[in-house]
Coordinates of C-alpha atoms and ligand atoms in Angstrom, one line a residue:
M1 CA 0.0 0.0 0.0
K2 CA 2.8 2.4 1.0
H3 CA 4.7 1.6 -2.2
G4 CA 1.4 2.3 -4.3
I5 CA 1.1 5.8 -2.5
S6 CA 4.7 6.6 -3.3
I7 CA 4.2 5.7 -7.0
I8 CA 1.1 8.1 -7.1
V9 CA 3.2 10.7 -5.4
S10 CA 6.1 10.4 -7.8
V11 CA 3.6 10.3 -10.9
L12 CA 2.0 13.6 -9.5
L13 CA 5.4 15.2 -8.9
S14 CA 6.5 14.3 -12.5
L15 CA 3.2 15.8 -13.9
I16 CA 3.7 18.9 -11.8
S17 CA 7.3 19.3 -12.9
A18 CA 6.3 18.6 -16.6
T19 CA 3.7 21.4 -16.2
L20 CA 6.3 23.7 -14.8
M21 CA 8.7 22.8 -17.4
S22 CA 6.3 24.1 -20.2
Q23 CA 5.5 27.1 -18.3
N24 CA 6.9 30.6 -19.1
F25 CA 7.4 32.7 -16.0
I26 CA 6.9 36.2 -16.7
Y27 CA 8.0 38.8 -14.1
V28 CA 7.1 42.5 -14.2
N29 CA 7.3 45.6 -12.0
Q30 CA 4.1 45.0 -10.1
I31 CA 3.4 48.5 -9.4
G32 CA 4.2 49.6 -13.0
Y33 CA 6.1 52.0 -15.1
P34 CA 5.9 55.7 -16.1
T35 CA 4.7 56.1 -19.7
T36 CA 8.1 57.2 -21.1
A37 CA 10.3 54.9 -19.1
T38 CA 12.0 51.8 -20.4
K39 CA 9.7 48.8 -19.7
Q40 CA 10.8 45.3 -19.7
A41 CA 9.7 42.0 -18.4
L42 CA 11.8 39.1 -17.4
V43 CA 10.8 35.7 -18.8
T44 CA 12.3 32.4 -17.6
N45 CA 11.8 29.0 -19.1
L46 CA 11.0 30.3 -22.4
T47 CA 9.0 28.2 -24.7
E48 CA 7.5 30.6 -27.1
K49 CA 9.1 33.7 -28.6
T50 CA 6.0 35.9 -29.2
F51 CA 4.6 38.0 -26.3
F52 CA 1.5 40.0 -26.2
V53 CA 0.6 42.9 -23.9
K54 CA -3.0 42.7 -23.1
D55 CA -5.4 45.2 -21.6
A56 CA -6.2 43.9 -18.1
V57 CA -9.9 44.8 -18.4
S58 CA -10.8 43.9 -22.1
H59 CA -8.1 41.2 -22.5
N60 CA -7.5 42.8 -26.1
D61 CA -4.1 42.8 -27.4
V62 CA -2.5 46.3 -27.3
M63 CA 1.0 45.1 -28.4
K64 CA 2.8 42.1 -29.9
G65 CA 6.6 41.6 -29.7
T66 CA 9.4 39.1 -29.7
V67 CA 11.4 38.2 -26.6
S68 CA 15.2 38.3 -26.8
T69 CA 17.1 35.1 -27.2
G70 CA 17.4 33.2 -24.0
K71 CA 20.6 33.0 -22.1
F72 CA 21.6 30.8 -19.1
W73 CA 22.0 32.7 -15.9
R74 CA 24.1 30.8 -13.3
E75 CA 22.8 32.8 -10.4
S76 CA 19.2 31.6 -10.9
N77 CA 19.9 28.3 -12.8
E78 CA 17.6 29.4 -15.5
T79 CA 17.4 30.4 -19.1
I80 CA 16.5 34.2 -19.2
S81 CA 15.0 36.4 -21.8
W82 CA 13.6 39.9 -21.8
A83 CA 10.3 41.3 -23.3
D84 CA 10.7 45.0 -24.0
F85 CA 7.6 46.8 -24.4
T86 CA 9.0 50.4 -23.9
S87 CA 7.1 51.5 -27.2
L88 CA 3.8 51.1 -25.3
K89 CA 3.0 54.5 -23.8
K90 CA -0.7 54.4 -23.4
P91 CA -1.7 54.8 -19.7
G92 CA -3.7 51.8 -18.5
K93 CA -3.6 48.4 -16.7
Y94 CA -2.0 45.5 -18.6
F95 CA -0.5 42.0 -18.2
I96 CA 1.8 40.1 -20.6
K97 CA 0.9 36.8 -22.1
I98 CA 3.2 34.3 -23.7
G99 CA 1.5 31.0 -24.8
K100 CA -0.9 30.2 -22.0
D101 CA 1.1 32.0 -19.4
K102 CA 0.5 35.5 -17.9
S103 CA 2.4 38.0 -15.9
E104 CA 0.9 39.9 -12.9
T105 CA -1.1 43.0 -13.7
F106 CA 0.8 46.3 -13.9
E107 CA 0.1 49.7 -14.8
I108 CA 1.4 52.4 -17.1
R109 CA 0.7 55.9 -15.8
E110 CA 1.3 59.3 -17.2
N111 CA 4.4 60.3 -14.9
G112 CA 6.4 59.5 -11.8
K113 CA 3.2 60.0 -9.7
I114 CA 2.8 56.1 -10.2
Y115 CA 5.3 55.9 -7.3
D116 CA 3.5 58.4 -4.8
D117 CA 2.1 55.7 -2.6
L118 CA 5.5 53.9 -2.6
L119 CA 7.5 56.9 -1.7
T120 CA 5.1 57.7 1.1
A121 CA 5.1 54.2 2.6
T122 CA 8.8 53.8 2.4
V123 CA 9.5 57.1 4.3
K124 CA 6.5 56.3 6.6
G125 CA 8.2 53.0 7.4
F126 CA 10.6 55.2 9.5
Y127 CA 7.9 56.6 11.5
F128 CA 6.7 53.1 12.3
W129 CA 10.3 52.3 13.4
R130 CA 10.3 55.1 16.0
S131 CA 11.2 53.6 19.5
G132 CA 10.1 55.2 22.8
M133 CA 6.9 56.9 21.7
D134 CA 3.3 55.9 21.1
I135 CA 2.6 55.4 17.4
L136 CA -0.7 57.2 17.1
P137 CA -3.7 56.0 15.0
E138 CA -3.9 59.5 13.2
Y139 CA -0.6 58.8 11.7
A140 CA -0.6 55.1 11.5
T141 CA -3.5 54.2 9.3
W142 CA -2.8 52.8 5.8
K143 CA -5.5 51.6 3.4
G144 CA -8.0 51.4 6.3
I145 CA -5.7 49.4 8.6
N146 CA -4.6 51.0 11.8
Y147 CA -1.0 50.1 12.9
A148 CA -1.0 52.4 16.1
R149 CA 0.8 50.8 19.1
K150 CA 2.0 51.7 22.6
A151 CA 5.5 53.0 23.2
G152 CA 8.2 50.7 24.1
H153 CA 11.9 51.0 24.9
I154 CA 11.7 54.5 26.4
D155 CA 15.5 54.2 27.1
S156 CA 15.6 57.1 29.4
T157 CA 17.6 54.7 31.5
V158 CA 20.0 52.4 29.8
Y159 CA 23.2 50.9 31.5
L160 CA 26.8 51.3 30.5
H161 CA 28.1 47.8 30.0
A162 CA 30.7 46.6 32.3
S163 CA 33.1 46.1 29.4
L164 CA 33.2 50.0 29.1
T165 CA 34.1 50.9 32.7
S166 CA 36.2 54.1 33.0
A167 CA 36.9 56.5 35.9
K168 CA 34.3 58.9 34.9
R169 CA 31.7 56.4 33.9
P170 CA 31.8 53.2 36.0
A171 CA 29.8 50.0 35.1
D172 CA 26.1 50.3 35.1
T173 CA 26.2 54.1 34.9
E174 CA 22.7 55.2 34.0
L175 CA 22.5 57.1 30.8
N176 CA 19.5 58.5 28.7
S177 CA 19.4 57.3 25.2
H178 CA 15.8 58.0 24.3
G179 CA 14.5 58.1 20.9
G180 CA 15.7 56.9 17.4
W181 CA 14.5 54.3 15.2
Y182 CA 14.6 50.5 15.7
D183 CA 17.3 49.0 13.4
A184 CA 15.2 46.4 11.7
G185 CA 12.8 43.7 12.8
E186 CA 14.3 43.7 16.2
Y187 CA 14.5 46.4 18.7
A188 CA 18.1 47.5 18.9
K189 CA 19.7 50.8 18.0
Y190 CA 23.0 50.8 16.3
T191 CA 25.3 53.8 15.5
T192 CA 26.9 52.3 12.5
N193 CA 23.8 51.5 10.6
A194 CA 22.1 54.8 11.8
A195 CA 24.8 56.7 10.1
I196 CA 24.5 55.4 6.6
T197 CA 20.8 55.4 6.8
V198 CA 20.7 59.1 7.9
H199 CA 23.4 60.1 5.2
T200 CA 21.3 58.3 2.5
L201 CA 18.0 60.1 3.4
L202 CA 19.7 63.5 3.9
T203 CA 21.4 63.1 0.5
S204 CA 18.0 62.2 -1.0
Y205 CA 16.7 65.4 0.5
I206 CA 19.6 67.4 -1.1
T207 CA 19.1 66.1 -4.5
E208 CA 15.3 66.0 -4.6
H209 CA 14.4 68.8 -2.1
K210 CA 12.1 70.3 -4.8
Q211 CA 9.9 67.2 -4.4
Y212 CA 10.3 66.8 -0.6
D213 CA 9.6 70.5 0.1
T214 CA 6.0 69.9 -0.9
L215 CA 5.3 66.5 0.2
S216 CA 3.6 65.6 3.4
F217 CA 4.0 62.1 5.0
N218 CA 1.4 62.7 7.8
I219 CA 3.8 62.4 10.8
P220 CA 3.5 64.2 14.0
E221 CA 5.7 67.1 12.9
S222 CA 3.8 67.6 9.6
N223 CA 2.5 71.1 10.7
N224 CA 5.8 72.7 11.2
S225 CA 7.7 74.5 8.6
T226 CA 10.3 71.8 8.1
P227 CA 9.9 69.2 5.2
D228 CA 8.6 66.0 6.7
L229 CA 11.6 64.0 5.7
L230 CA 13.9 66.2 7.7
D231 CA 11.6 66.0 10.6
E232 CA 11.7 62.2 10.5
V233 CA 15.5 62.1 10.2
M234 CA 15.7 64.4 13.2
Y235 CA 14.2 61.8 15.4
E236 CA 17.2 59.6 14.7
L237 CA 19.7 62.3 14.9
R238 CA 18.7 63.5 18.3
W239 CA 19.0 59.9 19.5
M240 CA 22.5 59.7 17.8
L241 CA 23.8 62.6 20.0
T242 CA 23.0 60.6 23.0
M243 CA 25.6 58.0 21.8
Q244 CA 28.5 60.3 22.3
D245 CA 30.4 60.2 25.5
P246 CA 30.8 63.8 26.5
N247 CA 34.0 63.0 28.5
D248 CA 36.1 62.1 25.4
G249 CA 34.2 62.5 22.2
G250 CA 34.0 58.7 21.6
V251 CA 30.9 57.2 20.3
Y252 CA 29.2 54.0 21.6
N253 CA 28.2 51.2 19.1
K254 CA 24.8 50.3 20.2
V255 CA 21.9 50.4 22.8
T256 CA 20.7 46.8 23.0
P257 CA 19.5 44.2 25.5
L258 CA 22.0 41.4 26.2
K259 CA 20.2 39.0 24.0
F260 CA 17.8 39.4 21.2
P261 CA 14.2 39.6 22.6
S262 CA 11.6 37.0 21.7
F263 CA 8.8 37.8 19.4
L264 CA 6.8 40.5 21.5
M265 CA 5.5 43.9 21.0
P266 CA 7.7 46.8 22.0
A267 CA 5.7 47.8 25.1
D268 CA 6.0 44.2 26.4
D269 CA 9.7 43.9 26.1
K270 CA 10.9 44.9 29.5
A271 CA 14.5 43.7 29.3
D272 CA 17.2 46.0 30.5
R273 CA 19.1 47.8 27.8
Y274 CA 22.8 48.5 27.6
M275 CA 25.3 51.0 25.9
I276 CA 27.7 48.6 24.4
G277 CA 31.0 49.1 22.5
K278 CA 33.1 52.2 21.8
T279 CA 35.1 51.7 18.6
I280 CA 36.5 54.3 16.3
D281 CA 34.7 53.3 13.1
C282 CA 31.6 54.4 15.0
A283 CA 33.1 57.7 16.0
Y284 CA 34.0 58.4 12.2
N285 CA 30.6 57.3 11.0
F286 CA 29.0 59.6 13.7
A287 CA 31.3 62.5 12.6
A288 CA 30.5 62.1 9.0
T289 CA 26.7 62.0 9.5
M290 CA 26.8 64.9 12.0
A291 CA 28.7 67.0 9.8
L292 CA 26.4 66.5 6.9
A293 CA 23.4 67.1 9.2
S294 CA 25.0 70.3 10.4
R295 CA 25.0 71.6 6.8
V296 CA 21.4 70.5 6.1
Y297 CA 19.8 71.9 9.2
D298 CA 21.8 75.1 9.1
G299 CA 19.4 78.1 9.6
N300 CA 16.4 75.6 10.1
K301 CA 13.9 77.6 12.3
D302 CA 12.2 74.6 13.9
Y303 CA 15.6 73.2 15.1
P304 CA 17.6 76.5 15.7
D305 CA 20.5 75.0 17.8
F306 CA 20.9 71.8 16.1
S307 CA 23.4 72.7 13.4
E308 CA 26.0 74.1 15.8
K309 CA 25.6 71.1 18.1
A310 CA 26.0 68.7 15.3
K311 CA 29.1 70.4 14.1
N312 CA 30.7 70.3 17.6
A313 CA 29.8 66.7 18.2
A314 CA 31.3 65.9 14.8
L315 CA 34.5 67.7 15.4
Y316 CA 34.7 66.1 18.9
A317 CA 34.2 62.6 17.5
Y318 CA 36.8 63.0 14.7
K319 CA 39.3 64.3 17.2
F320 CA 38.6 61.2 19.5
A321 CA 39.1 58.7 16.5
S322 CA 42.1 60.4 15.2
K323 CA 43.9 59.9 18.5
H324 CA 43.4 56.3 18.3
S325 CA 45.7 55.0 15.4
E326 CA 45.2 51.3 16.2
Y327 CA 41.9 49.9 15.0
R328 CA 40.2 46.9 16.5
P329 CA 36.7 45.9 15.0
F330 CA 33.9 45.7 17.5
V331 CA 33.4 42.3 19.2
N332 CA 30.3 41.6 21.4
P333 CA 31.2 41.0 25.0
P334 CA 30.7 37.3 26.0
D335 CA 27.3 38.0 27.6
C336 CA 25.8 39.6 24.6
N337 CA 24.5 38.2 21.2
T338 CA 23.0 41.1 19.4
G339 CA 24.1 42.6 16.1
T340 CA 27.7 43.8 15.7
Y341 CA 28.2 45.8 12.4
D342 CA 31.8 45.2 12.8
S343 CA 33.7 46.8 10.1
E344 CA 36.8 45.1 9.0
S345 CA 38.8 48.3 8.3
V346 CA 38.4 51.9 9.5
D347 CA 40.0 53.4 6.3
D348 CA 36.6 54.0 4.5
E349 CA 35.1 55.5 7.6
R350 CA 38.0 58.0 8.1
F351 CA 37.7 58.9 4.5
W352 CA 34.2 59.6 4.6
A353 CA 34.3 61.6 7.8
S354 CA 37.3 63.7 6.4
C355 CA 35.2 64.4 3.3
E356 CA 32.4 65.7 5.3
L357 CA 34.4 67.7 7.6
L358 CA 36.3 69.2 4.7
I359 CA 33.1 70.3 3.1
L360 CA 31.7 71.6 6.3
T361 CA 34.7 73.5 7.7
G362 CA 36.7 74.2 4.5
D363 CA 39.9 73.2 6.5
K364 CA 42.4 71.7 4.2
K365 CA 43.9 69.5 6.8
Y366 CA 41.1 67.0 6.3
A367 CA 42.3 66.5 2.6
E368 CA 45.4 64.6 4.1
N369 CA 43.0 61.7 4.8
I370 CA 41.3 61.9 1.5
N371 CA 42.9 59.3 -0.9
L372 CA 41.2 59.5 -4.2
F373 CA 43.4 56.7 -5.7
Q374 CA 41.4 53.8 -4.4
I375 CA 38.5 51.8 -5.9
F376 CA 35.1 53.0 -4.8
N377 CA 32.2 50.3 -4.3
V378 CA 28.5 50.3 -4.0
P379 CA 28.2 51.5 -0.4
Y380 CA 26.9 49.5 2.5
W381 CA 27.4 49.8 6.2
G382 CA 30.7 48.0 6.0
D383 CA 32.2 50.0 3.1
V384 CA 31.2 53.6 3.3
A385 CA 34.0 55.4 1.4
T386 CA 31.6 56.1 -1.5
L387 CA 29.3 58.1 0.8
G388 CA 32.2 60.5 1.1
L389 CA 32.8 60.5 -2.7
I390 CA 29.0 61.2 -3.2
S391 CA 29.3 64.3 -1.0
L392 CA 32.4 65.4 -2.8
M393 CA 30.6 65.1 -6.1
L394 CA 27.8 67.3 -4.8
N395 CA 30.2 69.9 -3.5
R396 CA 32.8 70.2 -6.1
D397 CA 33.0 74.0 -5.9
A398 CA 33.5 74.0 -2.2
I399 CA 36.4 71.5 -2.3
S400 CA 38.2 72.5 -5.5
E401 CA 41.1 74.3 -3.7
A402 CA 41.8 71.2 -1.6
L403 CA 41.3 68.3 -3.9
D404 CA 41.7 67.3 -7.5
V405 CA 38.0 67.6 -8.7
N406 CA 38.9 65.9 -11.9
A407 CA 39.9 62.7 -9.8
V408 CA 36.7 62.9 -7.8
E409 CA 34.7 62.9 -11.0
K410 CA 36.7 60.1 -12.6
R411 CA 36.3 57.9 -9.6
F412 CA 32.5 58.4 -9.4
K413 CA 32.0 58.0 -13.1
A414 CA 34.1 54.8 -13.0
L415 CA 31.8 53.3 -10.4
A416 CA 28.5 54.3 -12.1
D417 CA 29.9 53.2 -15.4
N418 CA 30.8 49.8 -14.0
L419 CA 27.3 49.4 -12.7
L420 CA 25.8 50.4 -16.1
A421 CA 28.0 47.9 -17.7
M422 CA 26.7 45.1 -15.3
Y423 CA 23.2 46.1 -16.3
K424 CA 23.9 46.1 -20.0
Y425 CA 26.1 42.9 -20.2
Q426 CA 25.3 40.6 -17.4
T427 CA 22.5 38.0 -18.2
G428 CA 20.6 38.9 -15.1
K429 CA 21.0 42.6 -15.7
V430 CA 21.1 43.3 -12.1
P431 CA 24.0 45.5 -10.9
L432 CA 25.2 43.4 -8.1
R433 CA 28.3 41.4 -7.5
E434 CA 26.8 38.9 -5.1
F435 CA 23.5 38.0 -3.5
V436 CA 24.7 38.8 -0.1
W437 CA 22.7 39.4 3.1
G438 CA 20.5 42.5 2.2
S439 CA 21.0 42.0 -1.6
N440 CA 17.9 44.2 -2.1
G441 CA 19.5 46.9 -0.2
Q442 CA 22.6 46.5 -2.3
I443 CA 20.5 46.7 -5.5
A444 CA 18.8 49.8 -4.2
N445 CA 22.2 51.4 -3.4
S446 CA 23.4 50.5 -6.9
G447 CA 20.2 52.2 -8.1
M448 CA 21.3 55.3 -5.9
I449 CA 24.6 55.4 -7.6
L450 CA 23.1 55.3 -11.0
A451 CA 20.6 57.9 -10.1
L452 CA 23.2 60.3 -9.0
G453 CA 25.1 59.5 -12.1
K454 CA 22.1 61.0 -14.1
K455 CA 21.7 63.9 -11.5
V456 CA 25.2 65.0 -11.0
M457 CA 26.8 64.2 -14.4
K458 CA 23.6 65.0 -16.3
A459 CA 24.2 61.8 -18.4
D460 CA 20.6 60.3 -19.4
K461 CA 22.3 56.9 -20.1
Y462 CA 22.2 55.9 -16.3
T463 CA 18.3 56.4 -15.9
E464 CA 17.4 53.0 -17.7
A465 CA 19.6 51.0 -15.3
A466 CA 18.4 52.9 -12.2
Q467 CA 14.8 52.1 -13.3
Y468 CA 15.7 48.5 -13.7
C469 CA 16.9 48.4 -10.1
L470 CA 13.5 49.7 -9.0
D471 CA 11.8 47.1 -11.5
Y472 CA 13.7 44.4 -9.8
I473 CA 12.6 45.3 -6.3
L474 CA 9.2 45.6 -7.3
G475 CA 8.8 42.2 -9.0
C476 CA 11.0 41.9 -12.1
N477 CA 13.2 39.3 -10.5
C478 CA 13.5 35.4 -10.5
T479 CA 11.5 35.0 -7.4
G480 CA 8.4 36.8 -8.6
Y481 CA 8.1 38.8 -5.4
C482 CA 7.6 42.5 -5.2
F483 CA 9.9 42.8 -2.1
V484 CA 8.2 45.7 -0.5
T485 CA 5.3 45.0 2.0
G486 CA 1.7 46.1 1.0
F487 CA 2.7 46.7 -2.7
G488 CA 2.2 44.5 -5.7
S489 CA 0.2 41.3 -6.2
L490 CA 2.7 39.1 -4.4
S491 CA 4.7 40.7 -1.7
P492 CA 6.3 39.4 1.5
H493 CA 3.6 38.5 4.1
Y494 CA 5.5 36.7 7.0
I495 CA 8.4 39.1 7.5
H496 CA 10.9 38.5 10.3
D497 CA 9.7 41.5 12.3
R498 CA 8.6 41.4 15.9
R499 CA 5.9 44.1 15.6
C500 CA 4.4 42.6 12.5
A501 CA 4.5 39.2 14.1
T502 CA 2.7 40.1 17.3
D503 CA 0.5 43.1 16.5
G504 CA -2.5 40.8 15.6
I505 CA -2.9 42.4 12.2
E506 CA -2.9 40.1 9.3
E507 CA -1.1 42.7 6.9
P508 CA 2.4 43.6 7.7
I509 CA 3.4 47.2 8.3
P510 CA 3.4 48.6 4.6
G511 CA 6.5 50.1 3.1
Y512 CA 9.1 47.7 4.2
M513 CA 11.7 46.2 1.7
V514 CA 13.0 42.9 3.0
G515 CA 16.6 41.9 2.7
G516 CA 16.1 39.6 -0.3
P517 CA 17.7 36.6 -1.8
N518 CA 20.9 35.5 0.1
V519 CA 22.6 32.2 -0.7
K520 CA 25.1 32.3 2.1
Q521 CA 22.9 31.8 5.1
T522 CA 20.1 29.4 5.2
T523 CA 20.3 28.0 8.6
D524 CA 17.8 30.2 10.2
C525 CA 14.8 28.3 8.9
G526 CA 16.8 25.2 8.0
R527 CA 18.3 24.5 4.6
S528 CA 15.4 22.3 3.3
M529 CA 12.8 25.1 3.9
Y530 CA 14.4 27.2 1.0
P531 CA 12.8 26.7 -2.5
T532 CA 16.5 26.8 -3.6
N533 CA 19.5 27.1 -1.5
R534 CA 21.9 26.8 -4.3
F535 CA 20.8 29.5 -6.7
A536 CA 21.6 32.7 -5.3
A537 CA 18.9 34.7 -7.2
R538 CA 16.1 32.6 -6.0
A539 CA 17.3 32.1 -2.4
Y540 CA 14.6 33.8 -0.8
L541 CA 11.9 32.6 1.6
D542 CA 8.7 34.5 2.8
E543 CA 8.8 32.9 6.4
E544 CA 9.1 34.6 9.8
C545 CA 12.1 32.5 10.7
S546 CA 14.1 33.8 7.7
Y547 CA 15.9 36.6 9.2
S548 CA 18.6 36.3 6.5
T549 CA 16.2 37.0 3.6
N550 CA 13.0 38.4 5.0
E551 CA 13.8 41.0 7.5
P552 CA 13.4 44.8 6.8
A553 CA 16.1 47.2 8.0
I554 CA 16.5 50.9 8.1
N555 CA 19.7 50.9 5.9
W556 CA 17.9 49.0 3.1
N557 CA 14.7 51.1 3.2
A558 CA 16.8 54.4 2.9
P559 CA 18.3 53.7 -0.6
L560 CA 14.9 52.5 -1.6
V561 CA 13.5 56.0 -0.7
F562 CA 16.3 57.5 -2.6
L563 CA 15.7 55.5 -5.8
T564 CA 12.0 55.8 -5.6
A565 CA 12.2 59.8 -5.1
F566 CA 14.7 59.9 -8.0
I567 CA 12.6 57.8 -10.5
R568 CA 9.4 59.7 -9.5
G569 CA 11.2 63.1 -10.1
E570 CA 12.6 61.9 -13.5
Y571 CA 9.1 61.6 -15.2
K572 CA 7.4 65.0 -14.9
Ligands
9MR601 O1 22.9 43.9 7.4 C1 23.7 43.0 8.2 C2 24.4 42.0 7.3 O2 25.3 42.7 6.4 C3 25.2 41.0 8.1 O3 25.8 40.1 7.3 C4 24.3 40.4 9.2 C5 25.1 39.4 10.1 O4 26.0 40.0 10.8 O5 23.7 41.4 9.9 C6 22.9 42.3 9.2 O6 22.4 43.1 10.1 C7 21.4 42.8 11.2 C8 22.1 43.5 12.4 O7 23.2 42.8 12.7 C9 21.1 43.3 13.5 N1 19.8 43.8 13.2 C10 19.2 43.3 12.0 C11 20.1 43.5 10.9 C12 19.5 43.0 9.6 O8 19.4 41.6 9.5

């Protein structure tokens, strides 16, 4: 009998796989495309060459085309082709059909407004990340669902960890570290990750202020005269200031409990929290971000003292870091298991802080630590030099006496061109070297570099590749997921996020981009749970246990905000 069942099962399985084998998988940007944008669909397992774009309501054909010749992509273990329907410019709702197979429905809309909701939700995600305050219903309702919650982690009393004991601050010294955003799907606050996130958002403001100056994100500060994005970032900046030790200018790495909390709502997590770590990469990260913030909030009437305070804090932290020539990456004390953000080298942090302080103060001494003869990479928390390069690019006039502006431009162009070449010539088109932890964040950061290429060098050639980065995130990828909660027809539902898992609300908080495919770490749910744990581009799992692929984090949402605002602004 048992044998009979296994035969039936194996016949069924081969029928299913035969069906899958003859099925085209057609992946699109599930939100859609502005009328004049490049529009493409990713097709895997191609069996027929002709594609039709059909009106979603009438099912009439509106366009017929031929898909590109299939090429094998090692990263997904599939044969990949592209259906280009850029010439379709008529606003409407459509789907693509090849043989019997259909894509998800998508929209073509007149201009960048197609991404209005996405921009609002991705910025609003930061409000939902605020620690230490009630999240109020009047700001927390999205599409009829109310995500309000009680404050947790007030952090007006956190304890200095015993590993940091000094004469002026003995172990267990009580410190106030109120405010700031949670880092991710857990409730800790880390300086390193805060710094890159804030820098990305402020740079988005600088380059797209014409948009942000008139946008309201409905947050508690919406009625003041400061653009909402800057109000939201201020919630983090004020907390960051609490991370500096007033006795020496050094900056603590994190405020966390000793162990990651179990799945409970913020207000129910009562574990003691500690100030842990004080490494010089943090001091430089902090100095860089505070220096940029000092420029951005200079003259701001709602935060009149902030610019000066931020400048002094930046100078103090830089001085602290400069005094310590020997660098040792952060290591958790034995009694703690929370995140580390342990940067391998401090050269990139020093470079970044030096760029920002040169721009802020005009003091040429900072140029001594700015080596332009190095390779710049897509930024992430562990490699931040490019953040400095971006600021140099945006302030070429101000630095022209201290640095070789030509070299700055050359380095930036080399990076943007490299990403453009990856988009053009790699089978999978995605400008990414490796599907690492947070691959979606890396792709959004690549999109940010390409966007800056267009903005700063006025070169149109980068826009198409930046658009594809957004298309990828919104569904035009080999998993078929639109990776932002609440958007598209198939999006992450069971994200690794303590609030979403325990708030009793079916739908996750909207506007969160999850980390995405990551082939290296599959032990969180167990290897066998992953649909494929060998093929990087598909190594994604929409399950709560999958912190390595399905957790949102502030440093990934920030470049998505950047990219979305850029694309929205490109199509007037
Ligand atoms: O984004 C981080 C990734 O680059 C690291 O490989 C990973 C493991 O160290 O940690 C990621 O950051 C996590 C942090 O350590 C703790 N909060 C959640 C972050 C996102 O998963």
